[in-house]
Protein backbone atom coordinates (compact mmCIF):
# COMPACT_ATOMS: atom_id res chain seq x y z
CA UNK A 1 0.00 0.00 0.00
CA UNK A 2 1.14 3.53 -0.74
CA UNK A 3 -0.70 5.34 2.02
CA UNK A 4 2.47 6.45 3.76
CA UNK A 5 3.58 8.15 0.54
CA UNK A 6 0.11 9.60 0.09
CA UNK A 7 0.13 11.02 3.61
CA UNK A 8 3.60 12.46 3.07
CA UNK A 9 2.34 14.14 -0.07
CA UNK A 10 -0.48 15.63 1.91
CA UNK A 11 2.03 17.28 4.22
CA UNK A 12 3.22 19.60 1.49
CA UNK A 13 -0.17 20.12 -0.07
CA UNK A 14 -2.16 20.85 3.07
CA UNK A 15 0.15 21.97 5.84
CA UNK A 16 3.24 23.60 4.47
CA UNK A 17 5.08 21.37 6.99
CA UNK A 18 8.48 23.04 6.71
CA UNK A 19 8.92 22.64 10.46
CA UNK A 20 7.86 19.00 10.70
CA UNK A 21 10.49 16.43 11.55
CA UNK A 22 10.36 12.78 10.48
CA UNK A 23 8.90 11.74 13.79
CA UNK A 24 5.75 13.72 13.06
CA UNK A 25 5.00 11.99 9.76
CA UNK A 26 4.14 8.66 11.33
CA UNK A 27 0.46 9.31 11.94
CA UNK A 28 -2.27 10.92 9.91
CA UNK A 29 -3.24 13.30 12.70
CA UNK A 30 0.31 14.67 12.76
CA UNK A 31 -0.40 16.41 9.46
CA UNK A 32 -2.48 18.96 11.32
CA UNK A 33 -0.34 19.52 14.39
CA UNK A 34 1.36 22.87 14.89
CA UNK A 35 -0.29 25.72 13.00
CA UNK A 36 -3.43 23.69 12.33
CA UNK A 37 -3.83 22.10 15.77
CA UNK A 38 -6.47 24.53 17.01
CA UNK A 39 -8.47 24.41 13.78
CA UNK A 40 -8.71 20.61 13.79
CA UNK A 41 -8.58 19.86 17.51
CA UNK A 42 -12.23 18.88 17.85
CA UNK A 43 -12.55 17.11 14.54
CA UNK A 44 -9.44 15.00 15.09
CA UNK A 45 -11.13 13.47 18.13
CA UNK A 46 -13.67 11.63 15.99
CA UNK A 47 -13.32 7.95 16.89
CA UNK A 48 -15.60 6.32 14.31
CA UNK A 49 -14.88 5.93 10.58
CA UNK A 50 -18.56 6.52 9.88
CA UNK A 51 -18.44 9.80 11.81
CA UNK A 52 -15.31 10.83 9.91
CA UNK A 53 -16.95 10.00 6.57
CA UNK A 54 -20.06 12.02 7.42
CA UNK A 55 -18.02 14.98 8.60
CA UNK A 56 -15.83 14.78 5.51
CA UNK A 57 -18.86 14.74 3.21
CA UNK A 58 -20.40 17.79 4.86
CA UNK A 59 -17.05 19.60 4.72
CA UNK A 60 -16.74 18.82 1.01
CA UNK A 61 -20.24 20.13 0.33
CA UNK A 62 -19.37 23.31 2.25
CA UNK A 63 -16.25 23.80 0.13
CA UNK A 64 -13.79 23.14 2.97
CA UNK A 65 -11.58 20.72 1.04
CA UNK A 66 -8.71 20.72 3.54
CA UNK A 67 -11.08 19.64 6.29
CA UNK A 68 -12.62 17.02 4.00
CA UNK A 69 -9.20 15.58 3.15
CA UNK A 70 -8.26 15.45 6.81
CA UNK A 71 -11.40 13.56 7.76
CA UNK A 72 -11.15 11.11 4.86
CA UNK A 73 -7.60 10.35 5.99
CA UNK A 74 -8.92 9.97 9.53
CA UNK A 75 -11.48 7.45 8.27
CA UNK A 76 -8.69 5.42 6.64
CA UNK A 77 -6.67 5.53 9.84
CA UNK A 78 -9.63 4.13 11.74
CA UNK A 79 -10.59 1.61 9.02
CA UNK A 80 -7.79 0.77 6.52
CA UNK A 81 -10.31 -0.95 4.23
CA UNK A 82 -12.53 2.11 3.91
CA UNK A 83 -11.66 2.43 0.22
CA UNK A 84 -14.42 4.95 -0.42
CA UNK A 85 -12.48 7.45 1.67
CA UNK A 86 -9.36 6.97 -0.44
CA UNK A 87 -11.39 7.41 -3.62
CA UNK A 88 -12.66 10.71 -2.27
CA UNK A 89 -9.12 11.80 -1.45
CA UNK A 90 -8.13 11.10 -5.02
CA UNK A 91 -11.21 12.89 -6.36
CA UNK A 92 -10.41 16.04 -4.38
CA UNK A 93 -6.83 15.98 -5.59
CA UNK A 94 -8.06 15.52 -9.17
CA UNK A 95 -10.34 18.52 -8.84
CA UNK A 96 -7.43 20.56 -7.45
CA UNK A 97 -5.13 19.54 -10.28
CA UNK A 98 -2.85 17.43 -8.08
CA UNK A 99 -2.61 14.68 -10.69
CA UNK A 100 0.19 12.67 -9.09
CA UNK A 101 -1.50 12.46 -5.68
CA UNK A 102 -4.84 11.61 -7.31
CA UNK A 103 -3.27 8.77 -9.31
CA UNK A 104 -1.54 7.51 -6.18
CA UNK A 105 -4.81 7.36 -4.27
CA UNK A 106 -6.73 5.55 -7.03
CA UNK A 107 -3.88 3.10 -7.66
CA UNK A 108 -3.75 2.36 -3.94
CA UNK A 109 -7.42 1.41 -3.98
CA UNK A 110 -7.09 -0.77 -7.08
CA UNK A 111 -4.07 -2.57 -5.63
CA UNK A 112 -6.33 -3.96 -2.89
CA UNK A 113 -9.68 -3.90 -4.71
CA UNK A 114 -9.07 -4.23 -8.49
CA UNK A 115 -12.77 -4.01 -9.36
CA UNK A 116 -13.54 -0.92 -7.30
CA UNK A 117 -16.01 1.00 -9.45
CA UNK A 118 -15.30 4.37 -7.86
CA UNK A 119 -11.53 4.18 -8.35
CA UNK A 120 -11.86 2.87 -11.91
CA UNK A 121 -14.23 5.66 -12.86
CA UNK A 122 -12.16 8.40 -11.26
CA UNK A 123 -8.96 7.15 -12.85
CA UNK A 124 -10.75 7.15 -16.21
CA UNK A 125 -11.92 10.73 -15.74
CA UNK A 126 -8.44 11.78 -14.64
CA UNK A 127 -6.90 10.33 -17.81
CA UNK A 128 -9.60 11.98 -19.90
CA UNK A 129 -8.79 15.35 -18.33
CA UNK A 130 -5.08 15.01 -19.18
CA UNK A 131 -5.96 13.70 -22.68
CA UNK A 132 -4.69 10.16 -22.25
CA UNK A 133 -7.65 8.87 -24.21
CA UNK A 134 -6.75 5.19 -24.52
CA UNK A 135 -6.20 4.83 -20.78
CA UNK A 136 -9.35 6.84 -20.12
CA UNK A 137 -11.42 4.49 -22.27
CA UNK A 138 -9.91 1.42 -20.61
CA UNK A 139 -10.74 2.54 -17.08
CA UNK A 140 -14.15 4.03 -17.90
CA UNK A 141 -15.25 0.84 -19.68
CA UNK A 142 -14.07 -1.23 -16.72
CA UNK A 143 -16.11 1.03 -14.43
CA UNK A 144 -19.19 0.62 -16.62
CA UNK A 145 -18.57 -3.12 -16.61
CA UNK A 146 -18.65 -3.18 -12.83
CA UNK A 147 -21.85 -1.14 -12.89
CA UNK A 148 -23.38 -3.64 -15.31
CA UNK A 149 -22.26 -6.49 -13.03
CA UNK A 150 -24.03 -4.75 -10.16
CA UNK A 151 -27.17 -4.65 -12.30
CA UNK A 152 -26.91 -8.34 -13.19
CA UNK A 153 -25.26 -7.94 -16.60
CA UNK A 154 -21.93 -8.85 -18.13
CA UNK A 155 -18.88 -6.86 -17.01
CA UNK A 156 -17.36 -7.10 -20.49
CA UNK A 157 -18.36 -3.86 -22.17
CA UNK A 158 -17.29 -2.01 -25.32
CA UNK A 159 -18.38 1.31 -26.79
CA UNK A 160 -20.47 -0.58 -29.34
CA UNK A 161 -22.55 -2.08 -26.52
CA UNK A 162 -24.19 1.24 -25.62
CA UNK A 163 -27.65 0.15 -26.81
CA UNK A 164 -27.76 -2.87 -24.47
CA UNK A 165 -26.55 -1.18 -21.31
CA UNK A 166 -28.78 -0.65 -18.29
CA UNK A 167 -28.52 2.03 -15.63
CA UNK A 168 -30.28 3.15 -12.49
CA UNK A 169 -30.03 6.09 -10.10
CA UNK A 170 -26.93 4.55 -8.46
CA UNK A 171 -24.98 4.34 -11.72
CA UNK A 172 -22.01 6.76 -12.04
CA UNK A 173 -23.31 9.54 -14.26
CA UNK A 174 -19.90 11.11 -14.88
CA UNK A 175 -18.50 7.81 -16.13
CA UNK A 176 -21.21 7.35 -18.76
CA UNK A 177 -20.86 11.02 -19.67
CA UNK A 178 -17.10 10.56 -20.02
CA UNK A 179 -17.56 7.71 -22.50
CA UNK A 180 -19.84 9.98 -24.50
CA UNK A 181 -17.04 12.54 -24.62
CA UNK A 182 -14.58 9.91 -25.87
CA UNK A 183 -16.99 8.92 -28.63
CA UNK A 184 -17.33 12.61 -29.59
CA UNK A 185 -13.56 12.89 -29.87
CA UNK A 186 -13.73 10.13 -32.53
CA UNK A 187 -16.70 11.86 -34.14
CA UNK A 188 -18.84 8.79 -33.43
CA UNK A 189 -21.91 10.87 -32.63
CA UNK A 190 -24.55 8.09 -32.50
CA UNK A 191 -22.50 6.30 -29.82
CA UNK A 192 -21.86 9.50 -27.88
CA UNK A 193 -25.55 10.35 -27.92
CA UNK A 194 -26.32 6.85 -26.63
CA UNK A 195 -24.06 7.35 -23.63
CA UNK A 196 -25.49 10.81 -22.95
CA UNK A 197 -29.01 9.34 -23.05
CA UNK A 198 -27.95 6.76 -20.45
CA UNK A 199 -26.44 9.53 -18.34
CA UNK A 200 -29.70 11.46 -18.53
CA UNK A 201 -31.55 8.38 -17.29
CA UNK A 202 -29.26 8.38 -14.26
CA UNK A 203 -29.63 12.12 -13.58
CA UNK A 204 -32.37 13.73 -15.69
CA UNK A 205 -31.47 17.25 -14.53
CA UNK A 206 -27.70 17.17 -14.88
CA UNK A 207 -26.23 20.38 -16.36
CA UNK A 208 -23.01 18.47 -17.05
CA UNK A 209 -24.81 16.00 -19.31
CA UNK A 210 -26.84 18.66 -21.09
CA UNK A 211 -23.62 20.56 -21.75
CA UNK A 212 -21.99 17.42 -23.14
CA UNK A 213 -24.97 16.64 -25.32
CA UNK A 214 -25.12 20.21 -26.58
CA UNK A 215 -21.44 20.21 -27.46
CA UNK A 216 -21.85 16.87 -29.23
CA UNK A 217 -24.62 18.36 -31.38
CA UNK A 218 -22.41 21.39 -32.00
CA UNK A 219 -19.54 19.21 -33.23
CA UNK A 220 -21.94 17.30 -35.48
CA UNK A 221 -23.21 20.54 -37.00
CA UNK A 222 -26.69 20.24 -35.46
CA UNK A 223 -26.70 23.73 -34.04
CA UNK A 224 -30.43 24.06 -33.32
CA UNK A 225 -30.36 20.87 -31.25
CA UNK A 226 -27.22 22.13 -29.51
CA UNK A 227 -28.99 25.36 -28.59
CA UNK A 228 -31.93 23.46 -27.13
CA UNK A 229 -29.61 21.30 -25.05
CA UNK A 230 -27.71 24.31 -23.70
CA UNK A 231 -30.91 26.15 -22.82
CA UNK A 232 -32.23 23.05 -21.08
CA UNK A 233 -29.05 22.74 -19.03
CA UNK A 234 -29.11 26.42 -18.10
CA UNK A 235 -32.69 26.02 -16.88
CA UNK A 236 -31.45 23.23 -14.58
CA UNK A 237 -28.47 25.16 -13.17
CA UNK A 238 -28.03 28.77 -14.31
CA UNK A 239 -24.71 29.08 -12.46
CA UNK A 240 -23.00 26.27 -14.39
CA UNK A 241 -20.26 28.18 -16.22
CA UNK A 242 -19.31 25.66 -18.95
CA UNK A 243 -22.87 25.81 -20.30
CA UNK A 244 -22.71 29.58 -20.74
CA UNK A 245 -19.29 29.40 -22.37
CA UNK A 246 -20.29 26.77 -24.89
CA UNK A 247 -23.61 28.51 -25.51
CA UNK A 248 -21.71 31.73 -26.19
CA UNK A 249 -19.40 29.86 -28.57
CA UNK A 250 -22.39 28.45 -30.44
CA UNK A 251 -24.16 31.80 -30.70
CA UNK A 252 -21.00 33.44 -32.03
CA UNK A 253 -20.59 30.74 -34.66
CA UNK A 254 -24.20 31.34 -35.65
CA UNK A 255 -23.47 35.05 -36.13
CA UNK A 256 -25.66 36.09 -33.19
CA UNK A 257 -22.91 38.22 -31.72
CA UNK A 258 -24.79 40.34 -29.19
CA UNK A 259 -26.49 37.25 -27.79
CA UNK A 260 -23.08 35.57 -27.62
CA UNK A 261 -21.65 38.49 -25.66
CA UNK A 262 -24.61 38.30 -23.26
CA UNK A 263 -23.95 34.59 -22.76
CA UNK A 264 -20.22 35.10 -22.13
CA UNK A 265 -21.06 37.94 -19.73
CA UNK A 266 -22.70 35.42 -17.41
CA UNK A 267 -19.21 34.16 -16.54
CA UNK A 268 -16.81 37.03 -17.35
CA UNK A 269 -16.58 40.79 -17.82
CA UNK A 270 -17.89 42.44 -20.97
CA UNK A 271 -14.39 43.26 -22.24
CA UNK A 272 -13.45 39.58 -22.05
CA UNK A 273 -16.75 38.61 -23.68
CA UNK A 274 -16.10 41.01 -26.58
CA UNK A 275 -12.61 39.58 -27.01
CA UNK A 276 -13.96 36.01 -27.04
CA UNK A 277 -16.47 36.82 -29.75
CA UNK A 278 -13.78 38.66 -31.69
CA UNK A 279 -11.49 35.65 -31.55
CA UNK A 280 -14.21 33.36 -32.91
CA UNK A 281 -14.69 35.82 -35.78
CA UNK A 282 -10.92 35.78 -36.32
CA UNK A 283 -10.87 31.99 -36.52
CA UNK A 284 -13.63 32.11 -39.13
CA UNK A 285 -11.70 34.65 -41.17
CA UNK A 286 -14.18 37.46 -40.50
CA UNK A 287 -11.53 40.11 -39.98
CA UNK A 288 -13.80 43.17 -40.03
CA UNK A 289 -16.05 41.75 -37.32
CA UNK A 290 -13.04 40.51 -35.33
CA UNK A 291 -11.44 43.95 -35.36
CA UNK A 292 -14.69 45.55 -34.25
CA UNK A 293 -14.99 43.30 -31.20
CA UNK A 294 -11.30 43.57 -30.28
CA UNK A 295 -11.49 47.37 -30.40
CA UNK A 296 -14.66 47.24 -28.31
CA UNK A 297 -12.85 45.13 -25.71
CA UNK A 298 -9.96 47.61 -25.62
CA UNK A 299 -12.33 50.56 -25.20
CA UNK A 300 -14.03 48.85 -22.28
CA UNK A 301 -10.73 48.06 -20.56
CA UNK A 302 -8.01 50.19 -22.19
CA UNK A 303 -5.31 49.90 -19.53
CA UNK A 304 -5.68 46.29 -18.51
CA UNK A 305 -6.67 44.21 -21.50
CA UNK A 306 -3.52 43.27 -23.35
CA UNK A 307 -5.08 40.15 -24.87
CA UNK A 308 -7.36 42.18 -27.11
CA UNK A 309 -4.38 44.26 -28.27
CA UNK A 310 -2.51 41.06 -29.14
CA UNK A 311 -5.50 39.74 -31.06
CA UNK A 312 -5.92 43.05 -32.87
CA UNK A 313 -2.29 42.81 -33.93
CA UNK A 314 -3.00 39.32 -35.27
CA UNK A 315 -5.79 40.72 -37.42
CA UNK A 316 -3.40 43.27 -38.88
CA UNK A 317 -0.72 40.63 -39.47
CA UNK A 318 -3.19 38.41 -41.32
CA UNK A 319 -4.25 41.32 -43.48
CA UNK A 320 -0.63 42.00 -44.39
CA UNK A 321 -0.04 38.35 -45.23
CA UNK A 322 -3.13 38.26 -47.39
CA UNK A 323 -1.95 41.37 -49.17
CA UNK A 324 1.35 39.63 -49.87
CA UNK A 325 -0.43 36.53 -51.11
CA UNK A 326 0.67 34.40 -48.15
CA UNK A 327 -1.30 31.60 -46.50
CA UNK A 328 -2.90 32.31 -43.16
CA UNK A 329 -4.05 29.96 -40.45
CA UNK A 330 -5.61 30.53 -37.06
CA UNK A 331 -6.26 27.63 -34.75
CA UNK A 332 -9.76 26.58 -33.83
CA UNK A 333 -10.80 28.05 -30.46
CA UNK A 334 -10.73 25.55 -27.68
CA UNK A 335 -14.09 24.84 -26.09
CA UNK A 336 -15.21 22.54 -23.34
CA UNK A 337 -14.50 18.85 -23.30
CA UNK A 338 -17.59 18.52 -21.12
CA UNK A 339 -16.94 15.28 -19.25
CA UNK A 340 -13.48 16.26 -18.33
CA UNK A 341 -14.45 19.66 -17.13
CA UNK A 342 -11.59 21.31 -19.16
CA UNK A 343 -11.91 25.11 -18.76
CA UNK A 344 -13.31 26.44 -22.05
CA UNK A 345 -11.32 29.25 -23.63
CA UNK A 346 -11.91 30.98 -26.93
CA UNK A 347 -8.58 32.74 -26.73
CA UNK A 348 -5.10 32.00 -28.07
CSV table of N, CA, C and O in Angstrom, one decimal, residues 57-122:
chain,number,residue,atom,x,y,z
A,57,UNK,N,-17.9,14.4,4.3
A,57,UNK,CA,-18.9,14.7,3.2
A,57,UNK,C,-19.5,16.1,3.4
A,57,UNK,O,-19.6,16.9,2.4
A,58,UNK,N,-19.8,16.5,4.6
A,58,UNK,CA,-20.4,17.8,4.9
A,58,UNK,C,-19.4,18.9,4.6
A,58,UNK,O,-19.7,20.0,4.1
A,59,UNK,N,-18.1,18.6,5.0
A,59,UNK,CA,-17.0,19.6,4.7
A,59,UNK,C,-16.8,19.8,3.2
A,59,UNK,O,-16.7,20.9,2.7
A,60,UNK,N,-16.9,18.7,2.5
A,60,UNK,CA,-16.7,18.8,1.0
A,60,UNK,C,-17.9,19.7,0.4
A,60,UNK,O,-17.6,20.5,-0.4
A,61,UNK,N,-19.1,19.4,0.8
A,61,UNK,CA,-20.2,20.1,0.3
A,61,UNK,C,-20.1,21.6,0.7
A,61,UNK,O,-20.6,22.5,-0.1
A,62,UNK,N,-19.5,21.9,1.8
A,62,UNK,CA,-19.4,23.3,2.2
A,62,UNK,C,-18.2,24.0,1.6
A,62,UNK,O,-18.0,25.2,1.8
A,63,UNK,N,-17.4,23.2,0.8
A,63,UNK,CA,-16.3,23.8,0.1
A,63,UNK,C,-15.0,23.8,0.9
A,63,UNK,O,-14.0,24.4,0.5
A,64,UNK,N,-15.0,23.2,2.1
A,64,UNK,CA,-13.8,23.1,3.0
A,64,UNK,C,-13.0,21.9,2.6
A,64,UNK,O,-13.1,20.8,3.3
A,65,UNK,N,-12.2,21.9,1.6
A,65,UNK,CA,-11.6,20.7,1.0
A,65,UNK,C,-10.5,20.2,1.9
A,65,UNK,O,-10.2,19.0,2.1
A,66,UNK,N,-9.7,21.1,2.6
A,66,UNK,CA,-8.7,20.7,3.5
A,66,UNK,C,-9.3,19.9,4.7
A,66,UNK,O,-8.8,18.9,5.1
A,67,UNK,N,-10.4,20.4,5.2
A,67,UNK,CA,-11.1,19.6,6.3
A,67,UNK,C,-11.6,18.3,5.8
A,67,UNK,O,-11.4,17.3,6.5
A,68,UNK,N,-12.1,18.3,4.6
A,68,UNK,CA,-12.6,17.0,4.0
A,68,UNK,C,-11.5,16.0,3.8
A,68,UNK,O,-11.6,14.8,4.2
A,69,UNK,N,-10.3,16.5,3.3
A,69,UNK,CA,-9.2,15.6,3.2
A,69,UNK,C,-8.7,15.0,4.5
A,69,UNK,O,-8.4,13.8,4.6
A,70,UNK,N,-8.7,15.9,5.5
A,70,UNK,CA,-8.3,15.5,6.8
A,70,UNK,C,-9.2,14.3,7.3
A,70,UNK,O,-8.7,13.3,7.8
A,71,UNK,N,-10.5,14.5,7.2
A,71,UNK,CA,-11.4,13.6,7.8
A,71,UNK,C,-11.4,12.3,7.0
A,71,UNK,O,-11.6,11.2,7.5
A,72,UNK,N,-11.2,12.4,5.6
A,72,UNK,CA,-11.1,11.1,4.9
A,72,UNK,C,-9.9,10.3,5.2
A,72,UNK,O,-9.9,9.1,5.4
A,73,UNK,N,-8.8,11.0,5.5
A,73,UNK,CA,-7.6,10.3,6.0
A,73,UNK,C,-7.8,9.8,7.4
A,73,UNK,O,-7.3,8.7,7.7
A,74,UNK,N,-8.6,10.5,8.2
A,74,UNK,CA,-8.9,10.0,9.5
A,74,UNK,C,-9.7,8.7,9.4
A,74,UNK,O,-9.5,7.7,10.2
A,75,UNK,N,-10.7,8.7,8.5
A,75,UNK,CA,-11.5,7.4,8.3
A,75,UNK,C,-10.6,6.3,7.9
A,75,UNK,O,-10.8,5.1,8.4
A,76,UNK,N,-9.6,6.5,7.0
A,76,UNK,CA,-8.7,5.4,6.6
A,76,UNK,C,-7.9,5.0,7.8
A,76,UNK,O,-7.6,3.8,8.0
A,77,UNK,N,-7.4,5.9,8.7
A,77,UNK,CA,-6.7,5.5,9.8
A,77,UNK,C,-7.5,4.6,10.7
A,77,UNK,O,-7.0,3.6,11.3
A,78,UNK,N,-8.8,4.9,10.9
A,78,UNK,CA,-9.6,4.1,11.7
A,78,UNK,C,-10.1,2.8,11.1
A,78,UNK,O,-10.3,1.8,11.8
A,79,UNK,N,-10.2,2.8,9.7
A,79,UNK,CA,-10.6,1.6,9.0
A,79,UNK,C,-9.8,1.5,7.7
A,79,UNK,O,-10.2,2.1,6.7
A,80,UNK,N,-8.7,0.8,7.7
A,80,UNK,CA,-7.8,0.8,6.5
A,80,UNK,C,-8.5,0.2,5.3
A,80,UNK,O,-8.0,0.5,4.2
A,81,UNK,N,-9.6,-0.4,5.4
A,81,UNK,CA,-10.3,-1.0,4.2
A,81,UNK,C,-11.5,0.0,3.8
A,81,UNK,O,-12.3,-0.4,3.0
A,82,UNK,N,-11.5,1.1,4.3
A,82,UNK,CA,-12.5,2.1,3.9
A,82,UNK,C,-12.1,2.8,2.6
A,82,UNK,O,-11.6,3.9,2.5
A,83,UNK,N,-12.2,2.0,1.5
A,83,UNK,CA,-11.7,2.4,0.2
A,83,UNK,C,-12.4,3.6,-0.3
A,83,UNK,O,-11.8,4.4,-1.1
A,84,UNK,N,-13.7,3.8,0.0
A,84,UNK,CA,-14.4,4.9,-0.4
A,84,UNK,C,-13.7,6.3,0.0
A,84,UNK,O,-13.7,7.2,-0.7
A,85,UNK,N,-13.2,6.2,1.2
A,85,UNK,CA,-12.5,7.5,1.7
A,85,UNK,C,-11.3,7.8,0.8
A,85,UNK,O,-11.0,8.9,0.5
A,86,UNK,N,-10.5,6.7,0.4
A,86,UNK,CA,-9.4,7.0,-0.4
A,86,UNK,C,-9.8,7.4,-1.8
A,86,UNK,O,-9.1,8.2,-2.5
A,87,UNK,N,-10.9,6.9,-2.3
A,87,UNK,CA,-11.4,7.4,-3.6
A,87,UNK,C,-11.7,8.9,-3.5
A,87,UNK,O,-11.4,9.7,-4.4
A,88,UNK,N,-12.3,9.3,-2.4
A,88,UNK,CA,-12.7,10.7,-2.3
A,88,UNK,C,-11.4,11.6,-2.2
A,88,UNK,O,-11.4,12.7,-2.7
A,89,UNK,N,-10.4,11.1,-1.5
A,89,UNK,CA,-9.1,11.8,-1.4
A,89,UNK,C,-8.6,12.0,-2.9
A,89,UNK,O,-8.2,13.1,-3.2
A,90,UNK,N,-8.6,11.0,-3.7
A,90,UNK,CA,-8.1,11.1,-5.0
A,90,UNK,C,-9.0,12.1,-5.8
A,90,UNK,O,-8.5,12.8,-6.6
A,91,UNK,N,-10.3,12.0,-5.6
A,91,UNK,CA,-11.2,12.9,-6.4
A,91,UNK,C,-10.9,14.4,-6.0
A,91,UNK,O,-10.9,15.2,-6.9
A,92,UNK,N,-10.7,14.7,-4.8
A,92,UNK,CA,-10.4,16.0,-4.4
A,92,UNK,C,-9.1,16.5,-5.0
A,92,UNK,O,-9.0,17.6,-5.5
A,93,UNK,N,-8.1,15.6,-5.0
A,93,UNK,CA,-6.8,16.0,-5.6
A,93,UNK,C,-7.0,16.2,-7.1
A,93,UNK,O,-6.4,17.1,-7.7
A,94,UNK,N,-7.8,15.4,-7.7
A,94,UNK,CA,-8.1,15.5,-9.2
A,94,UNK,C,-8.7,16.9,-9.4
A,94,UNK,O,-8.3,17.6,-10.4
A,95,UNK,N,-9.7,17.2,-8.6
A,95,UNK,CA,-10.3,18.5,-8.8
A,95,UNK,C,-9.4,19.7,-8.6
A,95,UNK,O,-9.5,20.8,-9.2
A,96,UNK,N,-8.4,19.5,-7.7
A,96,UNK,CA,-7.4,20.6,-7.4
A,96,UNK,C,-6.3,20.6,-8.4
A,96,UNK,O,-5.4,21.5,-8.4
A,97,UNK,N,-6.2,19.6,-9.3
A,97,UNK,CA,-5.1,19.5,-10.3
A,97,UNK,C,-3.9,18.8,-9.8
A,97,UNK,O,-2.8,18.9,-10.4
A,98,UNK,N,-4.0,18.2,-8.6
A,98,UNK,CA,-2.9,17.4,-8.1
A,98,UNK,C,-2.9,16.0,-8.7
A,98,UNK,O,-3.2,15.0,-8.0
A,99,UNK,N,-2.5,15.9,-9.9
A,99,UNK,CA,-2.6,14.7,-10.7
A,99,UNK,C,-1.9,13.5,-10.1
A,99,UNK,O,-2.4,12.4,-9.9
A,100,UNK,N,-0.6,13.8,-9.6
A,100,UNK,CA,0.2,12.7,-9.1
A,100,UNK,C,-0.4,12.1,-7.8
A,100,UNK,O,-0.5,10.9,-7.7
A,101,UNK,N,-0.9,13.0,-6.9
A,101,UNK,CA,-1.5,12.5,-5.7
A,101,UNK,C,-2.8,11.8,-6.0
A,101,UNK,O,-3.2,10.8,-5.3
A,102,UNK,N,-3.6,12.3,-6.9
A,102,UNK,CA,-4.8,11.6,-7.3
A,102,UNK,C,-4.6,10.2,-7.8
A,102,UNK,O,-5.2,9.2,-7.4
A,103,UNK,N,-3.6,10.1,-8.8
A,103,UNK,CA,-3.3,8.8,-9.3
A,103,UNK,C,-2.8,7.8,-8.2
A,103,UNK,O,-3.2,6.6,-8.2
A,104,UNK,N,-2.0,8.3,-7.3
A,104,UNK,CA,-1.5,7.5,-6.2
A,104,UNK,C,-2.7,7.0,-5.4
A,104,UNK,O,-2.7,5.8,-5.0
A,105,UNK,N,-3.7,7.8,-5.1
A,105,UNK,CA,-4.8,7.4,-4.3
A,105,UNK,C,-5.6,6.3,-5.0
A,105,UNK,O,-6.0,5.3,-4.4
A,106,UNK,N,-5.9,6.5,-6.3
A,106,UNK,CA,-6.7,5.6,-7.0
A,106,UNK,C,-6.0,4.2,-7.2
A,106,UNK,O,-6.6,3.2,-7.1
A,107,UNK,N,-4.7,4.3,-7.5
A,107,UNK,CA,-3.9,3.1,-7.7
A,107,UNK,C,-3.8,2.3,-6.4
A,107,UNK,O,-3.8,1.1,-6.4
A,108,UNK,N,-3.8,3.0,-5.3
A,108,UNK,CA,-3.8,2.4,-3.9
A,108,UNK,C,-5.0,1.6,-3.7
A,108,UNK,O,-5.0,0.4,-3.2
A,109,UNK,N,-6.2,2.1,-4.1
A,109,UNK,CA,-7.4,1.4,-4.0
A,109,UNK,C,-7.4,0.2,-4.9
A,109,UNK,O,-7.8,-0.9,-4.4
A,110,UNK,N,-7.0,0.3,-6.1
A,110,UNK,CA,-7.1,-0.8,-7.1
A,110,UNK,C,-6.1,-1.9,-6.7
A,110,UNK,O,-6.3,-3.0,-7.1
A,111,UNK,N,-5.0,-1.5,-6.0
A,111,UNK,CA,-4.1,-2.6,-5.6
A,111,UNK,C,-4.7,-3.6,-4.7
A,111,UNK,O,-4.4,-4.7,-4.6
A,112,UNK,N,-5.6,-3.1,-3.9
A,112,UNK,CA,-6.3,-4.0,-2.9
A,112,UNK,C,-7.7,-4.4,-3.4
A,112,UNK,O,-8.2,-5.5,-3.0
A,113,UNK,N,-8.3,-3.6,-4.2
A,113,UNK,CA,-9.7,-3.9,-4.7
A,113,UNK,C,-9.7,-3.6,-6.2
A,113,UNK,O,-10.2,-2.5,-6.6
A,114,UNK,N,-9.2,-4.5,-7.1
A,114,UNK,CA,-9.1,-4.2,-8.5
A,114,UNK,C,-10.4,-3.9,-9.2
A,114,UNK,O,-10.3,-3.3,-10.3
A,115,UNK,N,-11.5,-4.3,-8.7
A,115,UNK,CA,-12.8,-4.0,-9.4
A,115,UNK,C,-13.6,-2.9,-8.7
A,115,UNK,O,-14.8,-2.7,-8.9
A,116,UNK,N,-12.9,-2.0,-8.0
A,116,UNK,CA,-13.5,-0.9,-7.3
A,116,UNK,C,-14.1,0.1,-8.3
A,116,UNK,O,-13.3,0.7,-9.0
A,117,UNK,N,-15.4,0.2,-8.4
A,117,UNK,CA,-16.0,1.0,-9.4
A,117,UNK,C,-15.6,2.5,-9.3
A,117,UNK,O,-15.3,3.1,-10.3
A,118,UNK,N,-15.6,3.0,-8.1
A,118,UNK,CA,-15.3,4.4,-7.9
A,118,UNK,C,-13.9,4.7,-8.3
A,118,UNK,O,-13.7,5.7,-9.0
A,119,UNK,N,-12.9,3.9,-8.0
A,119,UNK,CA,-11.5,4.2,-8.3
A,119,UNK,C,-11.3,4.0,-9.9
A,119,UNK,O,-10.6,4.8,-10.5
A,120,UNK,N,-12.0,3.0,-10.5
A,120,UNK,CA,-11.9,2.9,-11.9
A,120,UNK,C,-12.4,4.1,-12.6
A,120,UNK,O,-11.8,4.6,-13.6
A,121,UNK,N,-13.6,4.5,-12.2
A,121,UNK,CA,-14.2,5.7,-12.9
A,121,UNK,C,-13.4,6.9,-12.7
A,121,UNK,O,-13.2,7.7,-13.7
A,122,UNK,N,-12.9,7.2,-11.5
A,122,UNK,CA,-12.2,8.4,-11.3
A,122,UNK,C,-10.8,8.4,-12.0
A,122,UNK,O,-10.4,9.4,-12.5
